[in-house]
Tab-separated table of C-alpha atoms and ligand atoms in Angstrom:
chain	number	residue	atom	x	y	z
A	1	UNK	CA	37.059	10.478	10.360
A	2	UNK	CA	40.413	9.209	10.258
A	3	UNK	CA	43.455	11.105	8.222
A	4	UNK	CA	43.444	10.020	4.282
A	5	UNK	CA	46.270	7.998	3.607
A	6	UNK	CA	48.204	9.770	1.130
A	7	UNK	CA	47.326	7.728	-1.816
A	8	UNK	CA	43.611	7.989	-1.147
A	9	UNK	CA	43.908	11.899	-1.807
A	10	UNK	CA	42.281	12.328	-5.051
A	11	UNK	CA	39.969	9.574	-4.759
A	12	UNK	CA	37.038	9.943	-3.014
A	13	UNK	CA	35.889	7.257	-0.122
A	14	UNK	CA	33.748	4.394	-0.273
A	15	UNK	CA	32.006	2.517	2.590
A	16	UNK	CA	31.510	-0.223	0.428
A	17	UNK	CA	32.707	-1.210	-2.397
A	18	UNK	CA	31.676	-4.752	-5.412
A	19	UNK	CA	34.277	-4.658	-7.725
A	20	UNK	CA	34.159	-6.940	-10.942
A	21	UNK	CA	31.899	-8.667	-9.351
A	22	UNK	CA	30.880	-12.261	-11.151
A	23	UNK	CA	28.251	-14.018	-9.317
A	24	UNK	CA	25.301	-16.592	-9.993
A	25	UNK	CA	23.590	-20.074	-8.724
A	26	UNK	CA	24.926	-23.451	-9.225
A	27	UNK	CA	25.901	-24.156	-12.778
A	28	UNK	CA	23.181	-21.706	-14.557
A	29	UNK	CA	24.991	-18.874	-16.405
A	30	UNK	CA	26.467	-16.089	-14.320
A	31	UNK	CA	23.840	-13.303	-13.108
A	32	UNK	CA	26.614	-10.853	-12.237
A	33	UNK	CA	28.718	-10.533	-14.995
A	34	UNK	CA	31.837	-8.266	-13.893
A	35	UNK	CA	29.431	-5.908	-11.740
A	36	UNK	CA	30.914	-2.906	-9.990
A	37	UNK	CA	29.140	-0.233	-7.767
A	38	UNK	CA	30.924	2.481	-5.100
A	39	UNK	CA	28.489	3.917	-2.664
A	40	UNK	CA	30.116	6.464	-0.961
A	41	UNK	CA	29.748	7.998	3.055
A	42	UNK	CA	25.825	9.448	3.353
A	43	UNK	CA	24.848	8.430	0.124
A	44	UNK	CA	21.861	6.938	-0.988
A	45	UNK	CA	22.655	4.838	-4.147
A	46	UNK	CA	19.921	3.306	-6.487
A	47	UNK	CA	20.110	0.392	-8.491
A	48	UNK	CA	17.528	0.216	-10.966
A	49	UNK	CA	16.864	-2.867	-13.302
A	50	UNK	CA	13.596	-5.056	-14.746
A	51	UNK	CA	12.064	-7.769	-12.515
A	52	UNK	CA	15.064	-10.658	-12.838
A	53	UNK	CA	18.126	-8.046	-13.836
A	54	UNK	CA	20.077	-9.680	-10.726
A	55	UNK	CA	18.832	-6.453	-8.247
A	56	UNK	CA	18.423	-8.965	-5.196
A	57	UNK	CA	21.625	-11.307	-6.139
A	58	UNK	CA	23.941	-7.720	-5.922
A	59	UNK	CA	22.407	-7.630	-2.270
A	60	UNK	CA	23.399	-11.066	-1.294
A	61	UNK	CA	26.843	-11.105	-2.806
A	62	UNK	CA	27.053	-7.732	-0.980
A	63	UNK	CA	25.852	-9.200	2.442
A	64	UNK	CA	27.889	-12.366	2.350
A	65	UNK	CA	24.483	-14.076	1.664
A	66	UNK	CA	26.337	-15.395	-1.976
A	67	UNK	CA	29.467	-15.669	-2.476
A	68	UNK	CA	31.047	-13.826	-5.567
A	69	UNK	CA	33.204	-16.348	-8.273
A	70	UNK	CA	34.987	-13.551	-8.607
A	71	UNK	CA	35.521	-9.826	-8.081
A	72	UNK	CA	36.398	-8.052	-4.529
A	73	UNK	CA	34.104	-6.433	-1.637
A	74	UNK	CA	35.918	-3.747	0.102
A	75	UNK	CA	33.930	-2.186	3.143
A	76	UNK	CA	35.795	0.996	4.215
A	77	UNK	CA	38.771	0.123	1.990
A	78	UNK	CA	38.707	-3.271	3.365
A	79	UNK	CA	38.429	-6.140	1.639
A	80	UNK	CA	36.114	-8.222	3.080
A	81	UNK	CA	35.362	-10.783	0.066
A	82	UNK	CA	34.752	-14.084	0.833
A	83	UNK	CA	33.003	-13.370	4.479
A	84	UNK	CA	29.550	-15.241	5.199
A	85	UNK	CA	26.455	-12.993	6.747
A	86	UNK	CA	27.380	-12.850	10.096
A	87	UNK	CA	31.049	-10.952	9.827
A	88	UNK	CA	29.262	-9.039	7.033
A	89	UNK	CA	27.220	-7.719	9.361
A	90	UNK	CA	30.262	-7.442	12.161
A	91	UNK	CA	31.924	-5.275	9.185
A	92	UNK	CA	28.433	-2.576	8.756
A	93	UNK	CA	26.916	-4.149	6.269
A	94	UNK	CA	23.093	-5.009	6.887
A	95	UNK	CA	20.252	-6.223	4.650
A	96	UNK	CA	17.119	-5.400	4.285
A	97	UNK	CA	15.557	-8.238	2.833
A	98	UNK	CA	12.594	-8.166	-0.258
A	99	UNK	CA	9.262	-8.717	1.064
A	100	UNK	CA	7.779	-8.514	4.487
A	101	UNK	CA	10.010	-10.145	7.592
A	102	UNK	CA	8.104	-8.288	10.667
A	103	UNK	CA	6.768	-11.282	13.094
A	104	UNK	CA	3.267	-10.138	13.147
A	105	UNK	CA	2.680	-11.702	16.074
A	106	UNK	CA	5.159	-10.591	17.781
A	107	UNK	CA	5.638	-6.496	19.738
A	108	UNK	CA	7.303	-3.758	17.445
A	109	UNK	CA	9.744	-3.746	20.291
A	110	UNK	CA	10.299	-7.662	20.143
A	111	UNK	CA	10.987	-7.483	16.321
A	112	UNK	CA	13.589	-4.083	16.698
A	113	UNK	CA	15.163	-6.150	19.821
A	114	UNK	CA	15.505	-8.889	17.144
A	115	UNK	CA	18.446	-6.966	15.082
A	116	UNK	CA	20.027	-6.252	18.671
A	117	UNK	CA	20.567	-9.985	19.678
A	118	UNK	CA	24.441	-9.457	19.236
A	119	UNK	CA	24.390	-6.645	21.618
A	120	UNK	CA	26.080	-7.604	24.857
A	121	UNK	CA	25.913	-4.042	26.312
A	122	UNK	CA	22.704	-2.890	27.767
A	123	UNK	CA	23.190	0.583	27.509
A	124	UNK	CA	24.100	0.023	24.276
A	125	UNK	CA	20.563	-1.296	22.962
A	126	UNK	CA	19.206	1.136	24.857
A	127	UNK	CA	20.620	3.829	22.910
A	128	UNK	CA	20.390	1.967	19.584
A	129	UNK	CA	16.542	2.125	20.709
A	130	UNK	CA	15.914	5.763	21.463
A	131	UNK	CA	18.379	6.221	17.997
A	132	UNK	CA	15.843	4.151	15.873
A	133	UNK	CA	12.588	5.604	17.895
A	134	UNK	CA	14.064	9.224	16.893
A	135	UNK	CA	14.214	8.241	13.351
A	136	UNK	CA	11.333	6.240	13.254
A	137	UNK	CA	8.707	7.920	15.019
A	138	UNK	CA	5.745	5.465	14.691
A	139	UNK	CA	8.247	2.849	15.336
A	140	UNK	CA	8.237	4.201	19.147
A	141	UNK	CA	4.786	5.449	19.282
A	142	UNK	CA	3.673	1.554	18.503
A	143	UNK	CA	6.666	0.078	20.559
A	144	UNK	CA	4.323	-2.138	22.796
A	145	UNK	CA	1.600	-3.110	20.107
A	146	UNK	CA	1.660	-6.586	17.657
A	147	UNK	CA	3.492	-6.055	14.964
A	148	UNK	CA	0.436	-7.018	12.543
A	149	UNK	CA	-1.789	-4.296	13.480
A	150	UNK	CA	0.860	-1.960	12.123
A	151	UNK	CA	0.057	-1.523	8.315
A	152	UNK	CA	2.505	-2.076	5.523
A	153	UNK	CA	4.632	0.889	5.305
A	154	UNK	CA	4.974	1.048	9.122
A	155	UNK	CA	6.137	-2.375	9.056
A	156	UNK	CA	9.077	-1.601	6.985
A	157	UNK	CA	9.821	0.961	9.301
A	158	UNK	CA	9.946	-1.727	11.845
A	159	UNK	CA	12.303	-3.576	9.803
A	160	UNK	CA	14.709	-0.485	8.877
A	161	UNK	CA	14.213	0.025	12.567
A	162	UNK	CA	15.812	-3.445	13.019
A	163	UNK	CA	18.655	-3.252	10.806
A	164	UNK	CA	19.908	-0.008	12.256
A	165	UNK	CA	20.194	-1.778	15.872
A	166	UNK	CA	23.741	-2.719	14.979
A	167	UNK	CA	24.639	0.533	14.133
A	168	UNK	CA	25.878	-0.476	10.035
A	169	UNK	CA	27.945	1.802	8.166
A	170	UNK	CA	25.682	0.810	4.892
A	171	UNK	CA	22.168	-0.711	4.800
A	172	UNK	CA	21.242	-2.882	1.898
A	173	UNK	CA	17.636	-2.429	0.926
A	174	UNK	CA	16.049	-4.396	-1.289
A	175	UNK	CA	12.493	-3.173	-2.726
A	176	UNK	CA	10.802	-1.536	0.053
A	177	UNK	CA	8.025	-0.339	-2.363
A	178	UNK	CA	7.050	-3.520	-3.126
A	179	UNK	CA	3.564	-4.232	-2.387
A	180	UNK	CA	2.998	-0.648	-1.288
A	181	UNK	CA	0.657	1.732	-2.569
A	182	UNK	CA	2.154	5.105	-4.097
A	183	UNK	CA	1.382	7.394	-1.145
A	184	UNK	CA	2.813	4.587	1.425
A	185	UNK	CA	5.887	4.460	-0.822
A	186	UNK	CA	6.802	8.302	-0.856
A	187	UNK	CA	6.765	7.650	2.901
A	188	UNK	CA	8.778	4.658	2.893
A	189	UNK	CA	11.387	6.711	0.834
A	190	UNK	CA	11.097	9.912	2.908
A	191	UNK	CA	12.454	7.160	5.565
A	192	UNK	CA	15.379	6.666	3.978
A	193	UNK	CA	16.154	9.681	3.154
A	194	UNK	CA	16.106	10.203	6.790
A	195	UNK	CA	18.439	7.143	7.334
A	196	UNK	CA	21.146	8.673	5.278
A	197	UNK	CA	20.884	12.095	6.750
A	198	UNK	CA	21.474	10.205	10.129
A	199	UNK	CA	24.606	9.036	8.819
A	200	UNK	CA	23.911	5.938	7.291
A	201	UNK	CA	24.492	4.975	3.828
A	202	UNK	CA	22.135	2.536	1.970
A	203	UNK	CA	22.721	0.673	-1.619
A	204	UNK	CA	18.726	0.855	-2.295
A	205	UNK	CA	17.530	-1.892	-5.184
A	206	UNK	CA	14.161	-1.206	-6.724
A	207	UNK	CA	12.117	-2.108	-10.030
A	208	UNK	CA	9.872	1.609	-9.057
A	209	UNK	CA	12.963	2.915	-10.656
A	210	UNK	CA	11.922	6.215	-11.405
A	211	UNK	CA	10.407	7.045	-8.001
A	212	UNK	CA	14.056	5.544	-6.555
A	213	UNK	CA	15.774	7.752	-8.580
A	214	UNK	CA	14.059	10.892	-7.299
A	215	UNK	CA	14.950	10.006	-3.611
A	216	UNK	CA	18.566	8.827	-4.535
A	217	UNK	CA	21.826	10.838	-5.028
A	218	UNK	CA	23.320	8.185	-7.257
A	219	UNK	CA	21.528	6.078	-9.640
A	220	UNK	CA	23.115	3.026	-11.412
A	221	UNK	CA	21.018	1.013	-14.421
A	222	UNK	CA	21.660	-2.625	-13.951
A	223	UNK	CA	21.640	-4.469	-17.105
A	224	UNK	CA	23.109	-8.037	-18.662
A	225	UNK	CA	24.953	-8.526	-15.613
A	226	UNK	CA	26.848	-4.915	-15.224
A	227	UNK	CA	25.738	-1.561	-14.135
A	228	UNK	CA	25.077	-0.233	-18.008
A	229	UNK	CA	24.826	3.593	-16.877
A	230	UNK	CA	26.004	5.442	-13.958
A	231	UNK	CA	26.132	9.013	-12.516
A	232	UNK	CA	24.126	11.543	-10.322
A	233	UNK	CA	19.870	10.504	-10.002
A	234	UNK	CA	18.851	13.862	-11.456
A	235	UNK	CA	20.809	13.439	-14.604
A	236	UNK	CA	19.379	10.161	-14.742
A	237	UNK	CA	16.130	11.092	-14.439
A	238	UNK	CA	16.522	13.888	-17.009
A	239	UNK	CA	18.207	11.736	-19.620
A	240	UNK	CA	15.513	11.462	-22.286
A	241	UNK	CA	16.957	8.221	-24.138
A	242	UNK	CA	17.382	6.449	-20.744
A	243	UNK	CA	14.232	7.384	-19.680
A	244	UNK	CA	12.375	5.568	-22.154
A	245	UNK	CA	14.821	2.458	-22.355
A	246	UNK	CA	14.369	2.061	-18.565
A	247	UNK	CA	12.044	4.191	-16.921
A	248	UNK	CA	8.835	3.690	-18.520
A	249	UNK	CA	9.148	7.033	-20.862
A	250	UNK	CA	9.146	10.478	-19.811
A	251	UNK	CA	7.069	11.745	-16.611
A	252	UNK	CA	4.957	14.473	-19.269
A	253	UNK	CA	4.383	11.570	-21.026
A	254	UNK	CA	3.623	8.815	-17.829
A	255	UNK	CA	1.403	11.561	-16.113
A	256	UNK	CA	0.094	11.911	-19.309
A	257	UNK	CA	-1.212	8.517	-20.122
A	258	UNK	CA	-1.816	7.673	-16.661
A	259	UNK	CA	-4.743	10.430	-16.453
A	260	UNK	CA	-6.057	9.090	-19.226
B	301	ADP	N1	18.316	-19.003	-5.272
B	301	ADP	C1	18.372	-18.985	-6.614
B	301	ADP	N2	18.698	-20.094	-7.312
B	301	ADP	C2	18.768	-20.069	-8.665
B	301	ADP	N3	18.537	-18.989	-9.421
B	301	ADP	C3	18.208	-17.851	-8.779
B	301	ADP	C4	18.104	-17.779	-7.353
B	301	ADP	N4	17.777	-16.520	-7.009
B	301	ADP	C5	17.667	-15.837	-8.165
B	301	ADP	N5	17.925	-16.620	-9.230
B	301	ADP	C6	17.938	-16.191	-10.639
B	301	ADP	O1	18.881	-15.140	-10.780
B	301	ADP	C7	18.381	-14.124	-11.636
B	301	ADP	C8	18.360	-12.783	-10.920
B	301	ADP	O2	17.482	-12.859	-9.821
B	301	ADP	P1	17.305	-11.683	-8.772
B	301	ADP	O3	18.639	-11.240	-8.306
B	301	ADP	O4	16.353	-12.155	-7.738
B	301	ADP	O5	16.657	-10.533	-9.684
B	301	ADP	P2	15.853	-9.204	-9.249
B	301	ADP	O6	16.035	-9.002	-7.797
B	301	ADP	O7	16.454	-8.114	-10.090
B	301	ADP	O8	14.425	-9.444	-9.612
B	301	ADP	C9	17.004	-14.592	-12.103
B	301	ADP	O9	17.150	-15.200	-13.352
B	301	ADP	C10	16.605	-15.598	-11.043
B	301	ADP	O10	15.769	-16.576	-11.583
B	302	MG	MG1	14.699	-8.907	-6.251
């Protein structure tokens, strides 16, 4: 940790930072519309929104996939706006993409190896390896098998597995529940829980917003363009009014209907 500069003493610090952020495609009307989100050091921060909110454009604009009309991107305090995917990445920022990219042809060490290709330093990989095997258990255990034979939620381990080979200072994940079945999800989250208490932050985006909320410290609501509500998951979770507007109801209530 370096010394905080003296202005920086009563605020608290970010590893990454969208300010005001304005973003969209072509000349359809802005997705982003003056979007701002702080995820702070070994953090997990949730953004929750419907299918469509703009979850997955946040990620790009954060990843130098998109670039923002306006607003800044500050990774520790710097600002890094305007920067395509590959200095993104050179700055700590990696992205887990939606849906499945494991080469299921391919070894569970071929596809890890993948996120080291900018790695010069052998030893290097080799301790990004035993990091991500530590973390990842199966990831190790299934090192030398095809990729494909893994199933779904071991895959994603093989991709967080990936993104962690360049050691980021955040990790941008976008829906790993998706296509997963609820007892293959709680693991998938357990995994990132384990990211950030390896020092890792993550900006997590997911429509299972109430099952993202229980495994992040901060939850932000995305809505029209801006995150709508903000503050600590648990109040989040126990907010009755936001509950129904955005999480499907109340969990008595869910549980409730659900059984029968
Ligand atoms: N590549 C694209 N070109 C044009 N419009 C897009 C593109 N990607 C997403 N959109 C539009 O931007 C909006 C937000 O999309 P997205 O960020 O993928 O939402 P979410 O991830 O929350 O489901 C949607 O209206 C979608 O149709
Ligand atoms: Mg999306």
């Amino acid at each position: 940790m370096s010394e905080p500069t003296p202005a920086a003493g009563a605020q608290q610090e970010y590893l990454l930072e969208l300010d005001d952020i304005q973003a969209g495609y072509g000349r359809a009307a802005m997705v982003l519309r003056g979007l701002t989100i702080k995820v702070p050091a070994s953090t997990v921060v949730c953004l929750v929104g419907p299918n469509g909110a703009g979850k997955s454009t946040v990620l790009k604009v954060a990843s130098g996939l998109l670039k923002p009309r306006s607003g800044r991107i500050l990774v520790g305090g710097e600002d890094v706006t305007g920067q395509g995917p590959q200095e993104m990445l050179s700055s700590g920022l990696a992205h887990v993409l939606q849906g499945h990219s494991v080469f299921r042809e391919m070894t569970v060490a071929e596809n890890v190896l993948l996120g080291a290709y900018t790695l010069r330093d052998k030893q290097q990989v080799a301790e990004r390896v035993a990091f991500v095997q530590n973390l990842f258990p199966i990831v190790g255990e299934r090192w030398k098998q095809l990729a494909g034979l893994l199933s779904g939620g071991q895959q994603k381990q093989v991709e967080f597995a990936r993104s962690l080979m360049v050691s980021p200072r955040v990790v941008l994940l976008d829906e790993p529940s998706m296509g997963l079945d609820p007892k293959t999800t709680a693991t998938v989250f357990e995994q990132v829980v384990r990211m950030r208490d390896a020092g890792v932050a993550v900006l997590l985006v997911e429509q299972n917003a109430r099952r993202a909320l229980e495994t992040a410290d901060i939850g932000c609501v995305l809505d029209l363009g801006r995150v709508h509500i903000t503050g600590p998951a648990p109040e989040l979770l126990a907010d009755p009014q936001l509950s129904e507007l955005y999480l499907g109801g109340r969990p008595g209530e869910r549980a409730a209907s659900a059984n029968g």
